[in-house]
XYZ file of C-alpha atoms in Angstrom:
567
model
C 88.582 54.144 72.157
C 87.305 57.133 71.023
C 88.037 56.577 67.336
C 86.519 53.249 67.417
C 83.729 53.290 69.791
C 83.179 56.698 70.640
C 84.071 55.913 74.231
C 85.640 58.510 76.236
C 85.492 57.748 80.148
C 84.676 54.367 81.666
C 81.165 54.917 83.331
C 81.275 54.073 87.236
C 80.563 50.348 87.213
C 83.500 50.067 84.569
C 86.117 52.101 87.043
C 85.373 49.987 89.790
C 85.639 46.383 87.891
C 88.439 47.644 86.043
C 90.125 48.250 89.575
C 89.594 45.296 91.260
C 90.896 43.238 87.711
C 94.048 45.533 88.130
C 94.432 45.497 91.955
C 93.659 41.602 92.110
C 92.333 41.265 95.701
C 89.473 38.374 94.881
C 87.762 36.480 92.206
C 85.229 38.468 90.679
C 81.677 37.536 90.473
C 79.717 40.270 88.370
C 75.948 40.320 87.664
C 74.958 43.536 86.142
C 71.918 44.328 83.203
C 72.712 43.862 79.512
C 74.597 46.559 77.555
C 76.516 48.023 80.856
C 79.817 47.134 79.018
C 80.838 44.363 81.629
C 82.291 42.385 78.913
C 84.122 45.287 77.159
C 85.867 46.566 80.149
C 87.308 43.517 81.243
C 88.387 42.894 77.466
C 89.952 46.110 77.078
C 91.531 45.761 80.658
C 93.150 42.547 79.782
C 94.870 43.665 76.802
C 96.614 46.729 78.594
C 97.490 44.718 81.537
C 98.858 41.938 79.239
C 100.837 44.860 77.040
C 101.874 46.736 80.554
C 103.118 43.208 81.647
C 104.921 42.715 78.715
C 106.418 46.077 78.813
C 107.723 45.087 82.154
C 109.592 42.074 81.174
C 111.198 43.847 78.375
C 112.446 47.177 80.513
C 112.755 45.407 84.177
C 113.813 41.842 83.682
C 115.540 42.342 80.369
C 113.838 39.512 78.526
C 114.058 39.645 74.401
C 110.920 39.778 73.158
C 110.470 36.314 72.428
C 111.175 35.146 76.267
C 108.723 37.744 76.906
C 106.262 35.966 75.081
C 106.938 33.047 76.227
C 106.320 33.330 80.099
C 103.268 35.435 79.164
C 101.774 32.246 77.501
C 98.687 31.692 78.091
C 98.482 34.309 81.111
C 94.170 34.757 80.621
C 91.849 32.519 79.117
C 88.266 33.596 78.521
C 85.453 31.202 77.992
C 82.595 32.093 76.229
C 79.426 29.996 75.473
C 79.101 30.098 71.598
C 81.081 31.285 68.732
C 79.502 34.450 67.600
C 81.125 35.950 71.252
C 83.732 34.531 70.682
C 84.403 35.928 67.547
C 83.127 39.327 68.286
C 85.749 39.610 71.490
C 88.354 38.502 68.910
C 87.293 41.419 66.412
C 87.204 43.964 69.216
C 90.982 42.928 70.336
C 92.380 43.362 66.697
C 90.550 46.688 66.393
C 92.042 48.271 69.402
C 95.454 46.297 68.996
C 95.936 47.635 65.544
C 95.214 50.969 66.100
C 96.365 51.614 70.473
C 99.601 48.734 69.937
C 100.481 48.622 65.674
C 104.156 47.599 66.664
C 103.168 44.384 68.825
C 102.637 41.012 66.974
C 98.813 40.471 67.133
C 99.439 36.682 67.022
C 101.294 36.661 69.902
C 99.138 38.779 71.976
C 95.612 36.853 71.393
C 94.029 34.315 69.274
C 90.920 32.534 69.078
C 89.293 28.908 69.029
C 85.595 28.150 68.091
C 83.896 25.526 66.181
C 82.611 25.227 63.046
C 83.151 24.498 58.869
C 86.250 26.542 58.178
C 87.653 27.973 61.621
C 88.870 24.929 63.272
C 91.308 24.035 60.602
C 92.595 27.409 60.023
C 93.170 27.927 64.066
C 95.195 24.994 64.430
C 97.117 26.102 61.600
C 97.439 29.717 63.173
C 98.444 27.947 66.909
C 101.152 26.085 65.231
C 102.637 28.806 63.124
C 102.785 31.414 66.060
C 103.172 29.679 69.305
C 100.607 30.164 71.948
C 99.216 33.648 72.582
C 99.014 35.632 75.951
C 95.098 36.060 75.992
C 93.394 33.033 74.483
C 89.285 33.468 73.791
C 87.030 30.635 73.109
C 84.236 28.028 73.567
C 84.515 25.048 75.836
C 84.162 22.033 73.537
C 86.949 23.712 71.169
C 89.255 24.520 74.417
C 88.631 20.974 75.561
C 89.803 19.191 72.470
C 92.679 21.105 72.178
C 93.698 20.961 75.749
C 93.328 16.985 75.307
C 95.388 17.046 72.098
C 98.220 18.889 73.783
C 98.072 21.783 71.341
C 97.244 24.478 74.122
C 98.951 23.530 77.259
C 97.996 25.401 80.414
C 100.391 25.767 83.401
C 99.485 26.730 86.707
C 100.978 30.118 88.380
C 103.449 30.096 90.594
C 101.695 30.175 94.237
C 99.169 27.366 93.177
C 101.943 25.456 92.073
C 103.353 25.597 95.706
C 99.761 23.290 96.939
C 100.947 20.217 95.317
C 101.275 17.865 98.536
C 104.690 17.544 100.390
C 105.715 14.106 101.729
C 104.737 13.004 105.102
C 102.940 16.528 105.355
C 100.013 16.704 107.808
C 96.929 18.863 107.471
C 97.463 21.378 110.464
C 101.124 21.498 108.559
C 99.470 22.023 105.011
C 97.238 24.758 106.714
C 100.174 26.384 108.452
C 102.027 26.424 104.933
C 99.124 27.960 103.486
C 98.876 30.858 105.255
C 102.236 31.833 104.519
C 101.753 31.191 100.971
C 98.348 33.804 101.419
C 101.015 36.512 102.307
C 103.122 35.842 99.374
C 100.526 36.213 97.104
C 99.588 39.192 97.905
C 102.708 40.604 96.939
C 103.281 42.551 93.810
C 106.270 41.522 91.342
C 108.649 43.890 92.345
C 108.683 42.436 95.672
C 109.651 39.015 95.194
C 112.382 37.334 94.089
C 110.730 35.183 91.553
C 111.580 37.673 88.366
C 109.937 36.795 85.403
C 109.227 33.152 86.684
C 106.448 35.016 88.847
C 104.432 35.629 85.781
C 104.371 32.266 84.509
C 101.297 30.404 84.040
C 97.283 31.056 84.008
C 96.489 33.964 86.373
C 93.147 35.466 84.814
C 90.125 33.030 84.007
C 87.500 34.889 82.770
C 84.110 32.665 82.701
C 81.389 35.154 80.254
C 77.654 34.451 80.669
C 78.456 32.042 83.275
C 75.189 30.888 83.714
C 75.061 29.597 79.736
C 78.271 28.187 79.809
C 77.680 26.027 83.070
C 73.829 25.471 82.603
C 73.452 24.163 85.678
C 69.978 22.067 86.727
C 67.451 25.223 88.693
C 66.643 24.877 91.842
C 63.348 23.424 90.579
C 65.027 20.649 88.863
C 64.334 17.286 89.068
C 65.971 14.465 91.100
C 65.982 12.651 87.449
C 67.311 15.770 85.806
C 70.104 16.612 88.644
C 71.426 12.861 88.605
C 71.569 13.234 84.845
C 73.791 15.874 85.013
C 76.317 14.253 87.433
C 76.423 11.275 84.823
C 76.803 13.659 81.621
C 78.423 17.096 82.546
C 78.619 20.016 80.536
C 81.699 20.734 78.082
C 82.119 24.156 80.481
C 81.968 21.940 83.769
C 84.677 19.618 82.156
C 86.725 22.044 80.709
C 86.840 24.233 84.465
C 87.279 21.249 86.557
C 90.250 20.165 84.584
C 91.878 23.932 84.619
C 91.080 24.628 88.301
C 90.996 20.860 90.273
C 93.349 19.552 88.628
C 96.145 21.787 86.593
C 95.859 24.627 89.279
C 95.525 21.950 92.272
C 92.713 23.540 93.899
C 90.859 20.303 94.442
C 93.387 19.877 97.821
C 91.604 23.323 98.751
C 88.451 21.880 98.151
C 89.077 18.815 100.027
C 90.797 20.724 102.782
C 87.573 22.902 103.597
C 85.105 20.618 103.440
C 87.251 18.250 105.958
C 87.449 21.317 108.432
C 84.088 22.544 107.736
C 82.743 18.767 108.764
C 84.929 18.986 112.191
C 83.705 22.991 112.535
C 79.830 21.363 112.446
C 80.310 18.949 114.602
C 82.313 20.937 117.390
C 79.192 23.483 117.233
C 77.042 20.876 117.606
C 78.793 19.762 120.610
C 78.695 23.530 121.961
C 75.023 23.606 121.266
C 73.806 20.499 123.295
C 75.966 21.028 126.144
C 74.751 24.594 126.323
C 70.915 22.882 125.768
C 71.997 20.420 129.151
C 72.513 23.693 131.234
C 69.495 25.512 130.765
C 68.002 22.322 131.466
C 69.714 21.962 134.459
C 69.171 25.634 135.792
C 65.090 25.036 134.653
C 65.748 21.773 137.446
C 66.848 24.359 140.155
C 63.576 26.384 139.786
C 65.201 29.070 137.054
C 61.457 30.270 135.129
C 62.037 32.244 131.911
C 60.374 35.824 132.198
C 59.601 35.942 128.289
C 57.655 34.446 125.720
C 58.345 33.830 122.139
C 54.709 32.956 121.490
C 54.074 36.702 122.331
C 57.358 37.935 120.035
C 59.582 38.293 123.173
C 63.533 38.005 122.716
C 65.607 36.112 125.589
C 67.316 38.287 128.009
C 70.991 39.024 126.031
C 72.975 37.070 128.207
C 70.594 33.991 127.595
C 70.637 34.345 123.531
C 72.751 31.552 122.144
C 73.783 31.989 118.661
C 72.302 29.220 116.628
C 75.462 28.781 114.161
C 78.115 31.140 115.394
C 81.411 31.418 113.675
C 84.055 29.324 113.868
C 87.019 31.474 114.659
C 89.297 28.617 113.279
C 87.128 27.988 110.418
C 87.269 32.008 109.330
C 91.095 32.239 110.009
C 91.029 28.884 106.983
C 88.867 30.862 104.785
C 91.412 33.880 105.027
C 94.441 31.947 104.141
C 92.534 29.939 100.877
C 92.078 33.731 99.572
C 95.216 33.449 97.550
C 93.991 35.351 94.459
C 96.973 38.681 93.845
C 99.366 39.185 90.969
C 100.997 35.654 91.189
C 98.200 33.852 91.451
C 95.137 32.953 89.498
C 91.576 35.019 89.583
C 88.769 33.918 88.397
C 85.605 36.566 86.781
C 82.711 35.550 86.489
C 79.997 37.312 84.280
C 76.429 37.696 83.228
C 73.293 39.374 83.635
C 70.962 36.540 84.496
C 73.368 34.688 87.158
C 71.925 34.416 90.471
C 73.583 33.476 93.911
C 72.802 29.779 93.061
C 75.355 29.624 90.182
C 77.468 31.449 92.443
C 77.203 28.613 94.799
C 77.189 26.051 93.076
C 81.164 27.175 91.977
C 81.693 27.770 95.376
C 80.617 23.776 96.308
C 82.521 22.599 93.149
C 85.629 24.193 94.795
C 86.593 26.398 92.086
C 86.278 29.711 94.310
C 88.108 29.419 96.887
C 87.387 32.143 98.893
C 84.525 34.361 98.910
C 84.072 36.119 95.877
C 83.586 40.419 95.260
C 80.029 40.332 93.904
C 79.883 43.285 91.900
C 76.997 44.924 90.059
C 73.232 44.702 90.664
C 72.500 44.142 94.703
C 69.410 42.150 94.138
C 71.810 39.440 93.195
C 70.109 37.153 95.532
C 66.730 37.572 93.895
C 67.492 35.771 90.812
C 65.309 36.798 87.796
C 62.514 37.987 90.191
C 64.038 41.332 89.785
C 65.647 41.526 86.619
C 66.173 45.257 85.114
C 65.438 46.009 81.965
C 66.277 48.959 80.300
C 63.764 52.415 80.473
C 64.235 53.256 77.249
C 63.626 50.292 75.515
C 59.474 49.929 74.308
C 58.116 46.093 74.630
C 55.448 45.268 72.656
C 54.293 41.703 71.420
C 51.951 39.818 68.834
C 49.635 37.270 68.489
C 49.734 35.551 65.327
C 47.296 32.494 64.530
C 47.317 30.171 61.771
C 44.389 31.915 59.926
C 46.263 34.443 59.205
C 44.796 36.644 61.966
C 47.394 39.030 64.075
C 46.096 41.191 67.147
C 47.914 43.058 69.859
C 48.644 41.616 73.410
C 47.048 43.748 75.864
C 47.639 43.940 80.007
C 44.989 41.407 81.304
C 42.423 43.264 83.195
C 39.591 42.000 85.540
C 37.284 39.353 84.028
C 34.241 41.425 83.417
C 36.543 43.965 81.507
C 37.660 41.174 78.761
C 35.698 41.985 76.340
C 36.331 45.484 76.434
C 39.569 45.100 76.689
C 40.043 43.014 73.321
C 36.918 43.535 71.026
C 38.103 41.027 69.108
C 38.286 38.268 71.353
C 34.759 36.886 70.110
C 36.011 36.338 66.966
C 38.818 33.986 68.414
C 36.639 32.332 70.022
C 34.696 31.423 67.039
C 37.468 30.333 65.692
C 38.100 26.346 64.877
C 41.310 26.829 63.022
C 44.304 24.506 63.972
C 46.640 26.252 66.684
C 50.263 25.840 66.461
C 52.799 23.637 68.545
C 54.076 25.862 70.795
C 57.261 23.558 70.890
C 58.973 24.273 67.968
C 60.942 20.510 68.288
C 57.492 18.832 68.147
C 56.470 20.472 65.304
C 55.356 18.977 61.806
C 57.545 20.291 58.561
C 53.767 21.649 57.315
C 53.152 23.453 60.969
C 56.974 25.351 60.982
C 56.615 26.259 57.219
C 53.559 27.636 57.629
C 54.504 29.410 60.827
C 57.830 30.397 59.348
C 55.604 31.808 56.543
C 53.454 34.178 58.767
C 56.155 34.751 60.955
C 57.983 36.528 58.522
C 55.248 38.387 57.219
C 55.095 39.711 60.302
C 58.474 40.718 60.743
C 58.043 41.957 57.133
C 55.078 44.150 58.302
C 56.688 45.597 61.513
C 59.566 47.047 59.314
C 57.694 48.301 57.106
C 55.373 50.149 59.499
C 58.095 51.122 62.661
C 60.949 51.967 59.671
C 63.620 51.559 62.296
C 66.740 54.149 61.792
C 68.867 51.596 62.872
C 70.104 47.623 62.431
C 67.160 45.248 63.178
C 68.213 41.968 65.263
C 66.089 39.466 64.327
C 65.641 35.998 66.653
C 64.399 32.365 66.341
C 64.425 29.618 68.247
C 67.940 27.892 68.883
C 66.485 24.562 67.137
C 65.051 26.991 63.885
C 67.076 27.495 61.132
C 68.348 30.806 60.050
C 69.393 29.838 56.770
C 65.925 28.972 56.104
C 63.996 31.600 57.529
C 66.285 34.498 55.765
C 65.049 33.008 52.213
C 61.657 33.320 53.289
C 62.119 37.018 54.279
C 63.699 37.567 51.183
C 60.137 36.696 49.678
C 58.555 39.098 51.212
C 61.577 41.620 50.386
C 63.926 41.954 53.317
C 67.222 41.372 52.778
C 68.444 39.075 56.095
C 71.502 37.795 56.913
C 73.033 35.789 59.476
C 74.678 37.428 62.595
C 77.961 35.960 61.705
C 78.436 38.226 59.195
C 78.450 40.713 61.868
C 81.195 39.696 63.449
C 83.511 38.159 61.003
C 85.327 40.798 58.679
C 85.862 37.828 56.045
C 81.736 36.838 55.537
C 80.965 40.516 56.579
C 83.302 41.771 53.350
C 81.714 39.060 50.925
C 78.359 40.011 51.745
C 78.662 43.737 51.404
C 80.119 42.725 48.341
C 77.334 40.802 47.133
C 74.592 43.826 47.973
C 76.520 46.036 45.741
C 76.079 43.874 43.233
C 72.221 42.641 43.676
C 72.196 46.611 43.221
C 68.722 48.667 44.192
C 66.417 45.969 44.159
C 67.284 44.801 47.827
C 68.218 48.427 48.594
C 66.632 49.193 52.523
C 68.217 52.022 55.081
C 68.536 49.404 57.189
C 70.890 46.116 58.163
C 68.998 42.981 59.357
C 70.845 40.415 60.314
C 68.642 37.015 61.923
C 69.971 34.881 64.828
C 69.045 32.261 67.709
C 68.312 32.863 70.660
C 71.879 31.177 72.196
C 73.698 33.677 70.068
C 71.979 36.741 71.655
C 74.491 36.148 74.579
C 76.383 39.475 74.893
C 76.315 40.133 71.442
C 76.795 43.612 70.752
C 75.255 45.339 67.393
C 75.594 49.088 67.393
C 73.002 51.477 66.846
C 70.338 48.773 66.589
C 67.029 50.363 67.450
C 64.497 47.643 66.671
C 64.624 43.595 67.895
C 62.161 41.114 66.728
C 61.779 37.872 68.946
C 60.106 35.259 66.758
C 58.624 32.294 68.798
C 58.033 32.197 72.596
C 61.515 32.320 74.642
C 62.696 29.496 76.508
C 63.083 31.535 79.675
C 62.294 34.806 81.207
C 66.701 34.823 80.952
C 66.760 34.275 77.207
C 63.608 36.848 76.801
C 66.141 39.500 78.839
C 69.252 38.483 77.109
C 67.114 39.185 73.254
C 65.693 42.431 74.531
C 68.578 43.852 75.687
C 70.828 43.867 72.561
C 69.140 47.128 72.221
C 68.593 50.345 74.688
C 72.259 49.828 75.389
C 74.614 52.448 77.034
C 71.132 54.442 77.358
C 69.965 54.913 73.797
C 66.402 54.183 73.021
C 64.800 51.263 71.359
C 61.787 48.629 70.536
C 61.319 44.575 71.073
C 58.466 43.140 69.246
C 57.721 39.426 70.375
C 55.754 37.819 67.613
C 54.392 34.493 69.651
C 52.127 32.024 68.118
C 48.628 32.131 69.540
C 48.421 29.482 73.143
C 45.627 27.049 73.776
């Protein structure tokens, strides 16, 4: 690790989730800020469990290598939302396979599926020739297609294979079968009788920026927008429901709960009008309450009735659905921006279970409202307008201290040129290639005057187009490309290829490389020390997501957000 990314020691949040992915004792649900390494660790984790697995078949169980392989198939999947992850995860696993495991097949130990001119093709090709890997990394629509097509087939582990219904089997039988199953799984290999057979199947689903690869409607949605949804789910929704409801049988779970949690209601219910009818029938005998809640006064103790106590039953259920250990299937969960409602909402679809370790940040029930960004990173932003004018945004002070604040604000004011659409979708050809046009002047100027030491990350809107804009940098003399070249060795090797031989005249101490605003999704550049937002972000999430591909792992660094002028 050293060699390759000068890492040394796992940092405390790493030790911990690298633990509990070792030890598996839940699922996992981690929300902690950008460029903590959340994605790393796990990645790194996975591949030396997987080899240490592997290992274990070949030394204990006395499996040839290829049987080895074979019950390892397809032991973790990770989902990530777009490509460039994907790709970058993939890139990371050959580096530190090649150079930590040189005698183990690569092929056999991961492989990768994303969309797009030239991969698909060339993955199917690579699936067929080599069999199905252990640790399998890609996007949902990809993973969906070739789930449908047969070409990756997922089996479920061993303990969730053991919830398929019995016949004639009753639901206080199904529960009592359950918790015995709960015990087993929380029993390492070496003490069951299972073997190899044990380790068969999915048993780590890692879920990366959860929050983009569900999108799930806010909590400010609309009743139109929510209902849309249910009609036309996401390609991540699909792809999970099929894994977990249906090839790992935890829809019976699902059902199971809800069923007892509906009786568990009512029986409080119950509880709480009988215990209503006495106090009304001790007020009858002349009982007079000595306290007041108008005045803040509590009940005496032994009249406090708890308004939703807990169902003894309905815990004891809970306990025996946590069936996440080595034989069984756990399910991680990542991202900076996901709140407790995405947590929820999982929870409701049925696909956890139990209750989940929520690791990280503890203000995960805030949201966004208290989203950390990091100290050492400098924010600044610009105002461009169509005539060509650009001025600093300043902290709005009190009214009377406007003009003070921005001398130049009367000259705005003045101003009767046409403001752009704020929208880029709604824009005219004319409006974006002129705002393209200053834009990149801009960007053009800001390098020129910050000279960053480091790689520059520049972003547009997801519906601009890269392509596009890096020709009209090139105009004003800044050599752009796209971020794929960053993490594809084959594009990355052309293009350094073609700067040698454009030779000094695109010569800069820097690497810029220009991408959208989906693709800033744990995307990890090092030593880039300067970010340029074009455009106003879709959400405060996508602002944090941009600004935090630098200051990571506590080095210093600058976001410029260069926003068209608002009416």
């Amino acid at each position: 690790m050293k060699q390759l990314y000068e890492a040394t020691t796992p940092t405390a949040f790493q030790h911990n989730l690298i633990e509990s992915i070792l030890q598996p004792q839940s699922h996992l649900y981690v929300r902690q800020a950008t460029g903590s390494g959340k994605t790393f660790a796990v990645l790194c984790t996975l591949l030396s469990q997987t080899i240490r697995e592997h290992h274990w078949l070949l030394d204990t169980m006395k499996c040839s290598r290829q049987q080895a392989f074979e019950v390892q198939a397809v032991s973790t999947l990770i989902i990530v939302p777009n490509r460039e992850l994907a790709l970058q995860l993939y890139r990371w696993a050959e580096s530190i396979l090649s150079l930590a495991y040189p005698n183990v097949p690569q092929a056999k130990v991961v492989q990768c599926f994303v969309s797009g001119e030239g991969y698909e093709n060339k993955q199917k090709r690579y699936l067929k020739r080599h069999g199905m890997p252990a640790i399998v990394i890609g996007t949902p629509k990809i993973l969906n297609e070739l789930i449908l097509q047969e070409k990756l087939k997922l089996q479920a582990p061993s303990i969730l294979q053991q919830l398929r219904p019995q016949q004639d089997e009753s639901t206080a039988e199904f529960i009592k079968r359950l918790s015995k199953l709960h015990t087993t799984s929380k029993r390492g290999f070496n003490q069951t009788k299972d073997g190899a057979d044990g380790m068969r199947g999915l048993r780590r689903l890692v879920i990366d920026e959860v929050d983009q690869v569900l999108r799930i409607p806010s909590q400010r949605a609309s009743e139109k927008e929510k209902q849309l949804r249910k009609e036309k789910p996401k390609p991540g929704q699909l792809l999970l429901d099929g894994i977990l409801l249906r090839t790992c049988g935890l829809s019976r779970l699902s059902a199971i709960w809800q069923q007892e949690s509906l009786l568990s209601r009512e029986r409080q219910e119950a509880e709480k009008l009988a215990a209503k009818e006495t106090r009304k029938s001790s007020n009858a005998r002349g009982w007079k309450k000595n306290w007041d809640p108008a005045l803040g006064q509590r009940p005496p103790l032994d009249r406090q009735v708890d308004a939703m106590p807990k169902d003894p039953k309905l815990e004891k259920l809970r306990a025996s659905m946590d069936l996440v250990g080595w034989r069984s299937l756990q399910l991680i969960a990542l991202s900076a921006t996901a709140n407790s409602n995405v947590r929820q909402w999982m929870q409701r679809r049925g696909w956890m279970s139990s209750r989940p370790l929520i690791m990280g940040e503890p203000n995960e029930e805030a949201g966004l409202a208290r989203l950390k960004v990091p100290a050492e990173v400098t924010h600044y932003c610009l105002v461009v307008e169509n005539n060509e004018l650009v001025r600093n945004l300043r902290a709005k002070e009190d009214s009377n201290a406007k003009r003070e604040a921005l001398p130049d604000q009367a000259n705005i004011d003045q101003d009767t040129g046409d403001v752009w659409e704020t929208d880029v979708s709604k824009r005219t050809e004319e409006e974006q290639v002129s705002a393209m046009q200053v834009m990149a002047e801009a960007a053009s100027n800001c390098l020129a005057a910050m000279q960053p030491q480091g790689t520059v990350l520049i972003f547009t809107r997801s519906d601009a187009s890269t392509t596009k804009f890096a020709r009209v940098l090139e105009h004003h003399g800044v050599l752009a490309h796209d971020i794929m070249v960053h993490v594809d060795q084959e594009l990355d090797t052309r293009v350094s290829q073609h700067i040698k031989d454009l030779g000094s005249q695109y010569r800069q101490p820097f690497k810029v490389f220009i991408a959208t605003e989906e693709a800033a999704r744990g995307i990890d550049v090092r030593d880039t020390s300067l970010v340029l937002i074009l455009d106003i972000p879709r959400s405060a999430a996508s602002y944090a997501h941009m600004s935090g591909r630098t200051g990571r792992f506590g080095r210093a660094g600058s976001v410029v957000s260069v926003v068209p002028r608002l009416l």
